[in-house]
Amino acid sequence: MDRVTVLCCSNMSGTDKRKLLVIGKIAKPRCFKGLKMDSLPVVYRANRNAWMTSELFKEWLKDWGGELQQKWRKVLLLLDNCAAHPRLDCLKNIQLEFLPPRTTARNAFFTRWL
């Protein structure tokens, strides 16, 4: 069975959206043959299970944090308590706030817009 994981991130109004992070199982899928990975409209990463890992999430956060620092911006990021969402104190421009356990379904901001 094919699987992908997609990370979506936006402000509440939807006017400021991050590029989707798509995680697949294959590092260089045939459908990307001849394409420059930097030219894709998404950020693509791969691992054996196509799951979000704490390492992929840290990479994504650090990349975004660098962009925010260049623009002199700060953000508050709301997260569920998934094991792939590590608690990082080294981020200067991103404050992580974790939702209480078992509240994700009630507070699923993105599912309202998908």
PDB file of C-alpha atoms in Angstrom:
ATOM      1  CA  MET A   1       0.000   0.000   0.000  1.00  0.00           C
ATOM      2  CA  ASP A   2       1.318   3.448  -0.917  1.00  0.00           C
ATOM      3  CA  ARG A   3       1.491   5.989   1.835  1.00  0.00           C
ATOM      4  CA  VAL A   4       2.472   9.624   2.229  1.00  0.00           C
ATOM      5  CA  THR A   5       2.408  11.954   5.199  1.00  0.00           C
ATOM      6  CA  VAL A   6       1.649  15.631   4.614  1.00  0.00           C
ATOM      7  CA  LEU A   7       2.435  18.437   7.051  1.00  0.00           C
ATOM      8  CA  CYS A   8       0.252  21.537   6.595  1.00  0.00           C
ATOM      9  CA  CYS A   9       0.960  24.823   8.336  1.00  0.00           C
ATOM     10  CA  SER A  10      -0.928  28.101   8.043  1.00  0.00           C
ATOM     11  CA  ASN A  11      -2.025  31.069  10.077  1.00  0.00           C
ATOM     12  CA  MET A  12      -5.630  31.029  11.316  1.00  0.00           C
ATOM     13  CA  SER A  13      -6.984  33.063   8.392  1.00  0.00           C
ATOM     14  CA  GLY A  14      -5.151  31.025   5.748  1.00  0.00           C
ATOM     15  CA  THR A  15      -3.430  34.083   4.293  1.00  0.00           C
ATOM     16  CA  ASP A  16       0.070  32.894   5.238  1.00  0.00           C
ATOM     17  CA  LYS A  17       0.755  29.286   4.262  1.00  0.00           C
ATOM     18  CA  ARG A  18       3.961  27.280   4.455  1.00  0.00           C
ATOM     19  CA  LYS A  19       4.976  24.980   1.623  1.00  0.00           C
ATOM     20  CA  LEU A  20       3.547  21.515   2.246  1.00  0.00           C
ATOM     21  CA  LEU A  21       6.005  18.969   3.609  1.00  0.00           C
ATOM     22  CA  VAL A  22       5.329  15.649   1.861  1.00  0.00           C
ATOM     23  CA  ILE A  23       6.974  12.516   3.237  1.00  0.00           C
ATOM     24  CA  GLY A  24       7.068   9.447   1.009  1.00  0.00           C
ATOM     25  CA  LYS A  25       8.773   6.056   1.154  1.00  0.00           C
ATOM     26  CA  ILE A  26      11.095   6.520  -1.833  1.00  0.00           C
ATOM     27  CA  ALA A  27      13.882   9.121  -1.841  1.00  0.00           C
ATOM     28  CA  LYS A  28      13.719   9.689  -5.615  1.00  0.00           C
ATOM     29  CA  PRO A  29      10.365   8.505  -7.005  1.00  0.00           C
ATOM     30  CA  ARG A  30      10.165   7.837 -10.746  1.00  0.00           C
ATOM     31  CA  CYS A  31       7.546  10.569 -11.115  1.00  0.00           C
ATOM     32  CA  PHE A  32      10.235  13.099 -10.113  1.00  0.00           C
ATOM     33  CA  LYS A  33      12.704  11.873 -12.745  1.00  0.00           C
ATOM     34  CA  GLY A  34      14.364  14.818 -14.454  1.00  0.00           C
ATOM     35  CA  LEU A  35      12.972  17.339 -11.954  1.00  0.00           C
ATOM     36  CA  LYS A  36      15.031  19.442  -9.619  1.00  0.00           C
ATOM     37  CA  MET A  37      13.736  18.741  -6.131  1.00  0.00           C
ATOM     38  CA  ASP A  38      14.103  22.444  -5.243  1.00  0.00           C
ATOM     39  CA  SER A  39      11.674  23.364  -8.042  1.00  0.00           C
ATOM     40  CA  LEU A  40       8.788  21.304  -6.619  1.00  0.00           C
ATOM     41  CA  PRO A  41       5.840  23.240  -5.145  1.00  0.00           C
ATOM     42  CA  VAL A  42       6.284  21.137  -1.968  1.00  0.00           C
ATOM     43  CA  VAL A  43       9.166  20.099   0.249  1.00  0.00           C
ATOM     44  CA  TYR A  44       9.670  16.354  -0.305  1.00  0.00           C
ATOM     45  CA  ARG A  45      11.436  14.021   2.112  1.00  0.00           C
ATOM     46  CA  ALA A  46      11.463  10.242   2.426  1.00  0.00           C
ATOM     47  CA  ASN A  47      11.900   7.499   4.982  1.00  0.00           C
ATOM     48  CA  ARG A  48      11.088   3.804   5.143  1.00  0.00           C
ATOM     49  CA  ASN A  49       7.545   4.215   6.527  1.00  0.00           C
ATOM     50  CA  ALA A  50       6.669   7.637   5.047  1.00  0.00           C
ATOM     51  CA  TRP A  51       6.066   8.828   8.608  1.00  0.00           C
ATOM     52  CA  MET A  52       6.865  12.101  10.293  1.00  0.00           C
ATOM     53  CA  THR A  53       9.892  11.637  12.529  1.00  0.00           C
ATOM     54  CA  SER A  54      11.309  13.956  15.141  1.00  0.00           C
ATOM     55  CA  GLU A  55      14.383  14.481  12.927  1.00  0.00           C
ATOM     56  CA  LEU A  56      12.282  15.532   9.911  1.00  0.00           C
ATOM     57  CA  PHE A  57      10.188  17.791  12.114  1.00  0.00           C
ATOM     58  CA  LYS A  58      13.295  19.412  13.653  1.00  0.00           C
ATOM     59  CA  GLU A  59      14.718  20.022  10.158  1.00  0.00           C
ATOM     60  CA  TRP A  60      11.437  21.623   9.062  1.00  0.00           C
ATOM     61  CA  LEU A  61      11.261  23.819  12.178  1.00  0.00           C
ATOM     62  CA  LYS A  62      14.874  24.970  11.873  1.00  0.00           C
ATOM     63  CA  ASP A  63      14.423  25.866   8.187  1.00  0.00           C
ATOM     64  CA  TRP A  64      11.296  27.859   8.987  1.00  0.00           C
ATOM     65  CA  GLY A  65      12.940  29.470  12.002  1.00  0.00           C
ATOM     66  CA  GLY A  66      15.762  30.722   9.774  1.00  0.00           C
ATOM     67  CA  GLU A  67      13.262  32.252   7.333  1.00  0.00           C
ATOM     68  CA  LEU A  68      11.373  33.922  10.176  1.00  0.00           C
ATOM     69  CA  GLN A  69      14.558  35.335  11.654  1.00  0.00           C
ATOM     70  CA  GLN A  70      15.474  36.955   8.324  1.00  0.00           C
ATOM     71  CA  LYS A  71      12.036  38.614   8.214  1.00  0.00           C
ATOM     72  CA  TRP A  72      12.139  39.641  11.902  1.00  0.00           C
ATOM     73  CA  ARG A  73       8.965  37.626  12.572  1.00  0.00           C
ATOM     74  CA  LYS A  74       7.884  35.441  15.468  1.00  0.00           C
ATOM     75  CA  VAL A  75       5.121  32.832  15.518  1.00  0.00           C
ATOM     76  CA  LEU A  76       3.242  30.639  17.962  1.00  0.00           C
ATOM     77  CA  LEU A  77       2.843  27.065  16.687  1.00  0.00           C
ATOM     78  CA  LEU A  78       0.092  24.866  18.162  1.00  0.00           C
ATOM     79  CA  LEU A  79       0.902  21.147  18.146  1.00  0.00           C
ATOM     80  CA  ASP A  80      -0.615  17.913  19.342  1.00  0.00           C
ATOM     81  CA  ASN A  81       1.398  15.639  21.605  1.00  0.00           C
ATOM     82  CA  CYS A  82       2.654  13.311  18.849  1.00  0.00           C
ATOM     83  CA  ALA A  83       6.047  11.720  19.616  1.00  0.00           C
ATOM     84  CA  ALA A  84       7.433  13.230  16.389  1.00  0.00           C
ATOM     85  CA  HIS A  85       6.874  16.729  17.810  1.00  0.00           C
ATOM     86  CA  PRO A  86       9.871  17.226  20.102  1.00  0.00           C
ATOM     87  CA  ARG A  87      10.036  19.977  22.682  1.00  0.00           C
ATOM     88  CA  LEU A  88      12.781  22.306  21.461  1.00  0.00           C
ATOM     89  CA  ASP A  89      14.096  25.260  23.401  1.00  0.00           C
ATOM     90  CA  CYS A  90      16.621  26.368  20.769  1.00  0.00           C
ATOM     91  CA  LEU A  91      14.079  28.110  18.506  1.00  0.00           C
ATOM     92  CA  LYS A  92      14.252  31.892  18.702  1.00  0.00           C
ATOM     93  CA  ASN A  93      11.373  32.795  16.389  1.00  0.00           C
ATOM     94  CA  ILE A  94       8.973  29.890  16.953  1.00  0.00           C
ATOM     95  CA  GLN A  95       7.201  29.273  20.243  1.00  0.00           C
ATOM     96  CA  LEU A  96       5.815  25.737  20.512  1.00  0.00           C
ATOM     97  CA  GLU A  97       2.604  25.199  22.481  1.00  0.00           C
ATOM     98  CA  PHE A  98       1.336  21.660  22.932  1.00  0.00           C
ATOM     99  CA  LEU A  99      -2.378  20.937  23.136  1.00  0.00           C
ATOM    100  CA  PRO A 100      -3.543  18.779  26.056  1.00  0.00           C
ATOM    101  CA  PRO A 101      -3.798  15.024  25.353  1.00  0.00           C
ATOM    102  CA  ARG A 102      -6.936  13.801  23.574  1.00  0.00           C
ATOM    103  CA  THR A 103      -8.034  17.284  22.463  1.00  0.00           C
ATOM    104  CA  THR A 104      -6.731  17.160  18.889  1.00  0.00           C
ATOM    105  CA  ALA A 105     -10.060  16.075  17.370  1.00  0.00           C
ATOM    106  CA  ARG A 106     -11.971  18.898  19.072  1.00  0.00           C
ATOM    107  CA  ASN A 107      -9.389  21.491  18.068  1.00  0.00           C
ATOM    108  CA  ALA A 108      -8.580  20.239  14.567  1.00  0.00           C
ATOM    109  CA  PHE A 109      -8.141  23.628  12.900  1.00  0.00           C
ATOM    110  CA  PHE A 110      -6.911  22.283   9.576  1.00  0.00           C
ATOM    111  CA  THR A 111      -9.600  19.649   9.101  1.00  0.00           C
ATOM    112  CA  ARG A 112     -12.159  22.430   8.808  1.00  0.00           C
ATOM    113  CA  TRP A 113     -10.419  23.753   5.697  1.00  0.00           C
ATOM    114  CA  LEU A 114      -9.408  20.527   3.912  1.00  0.00           C
TER     115      LEU A 114
END
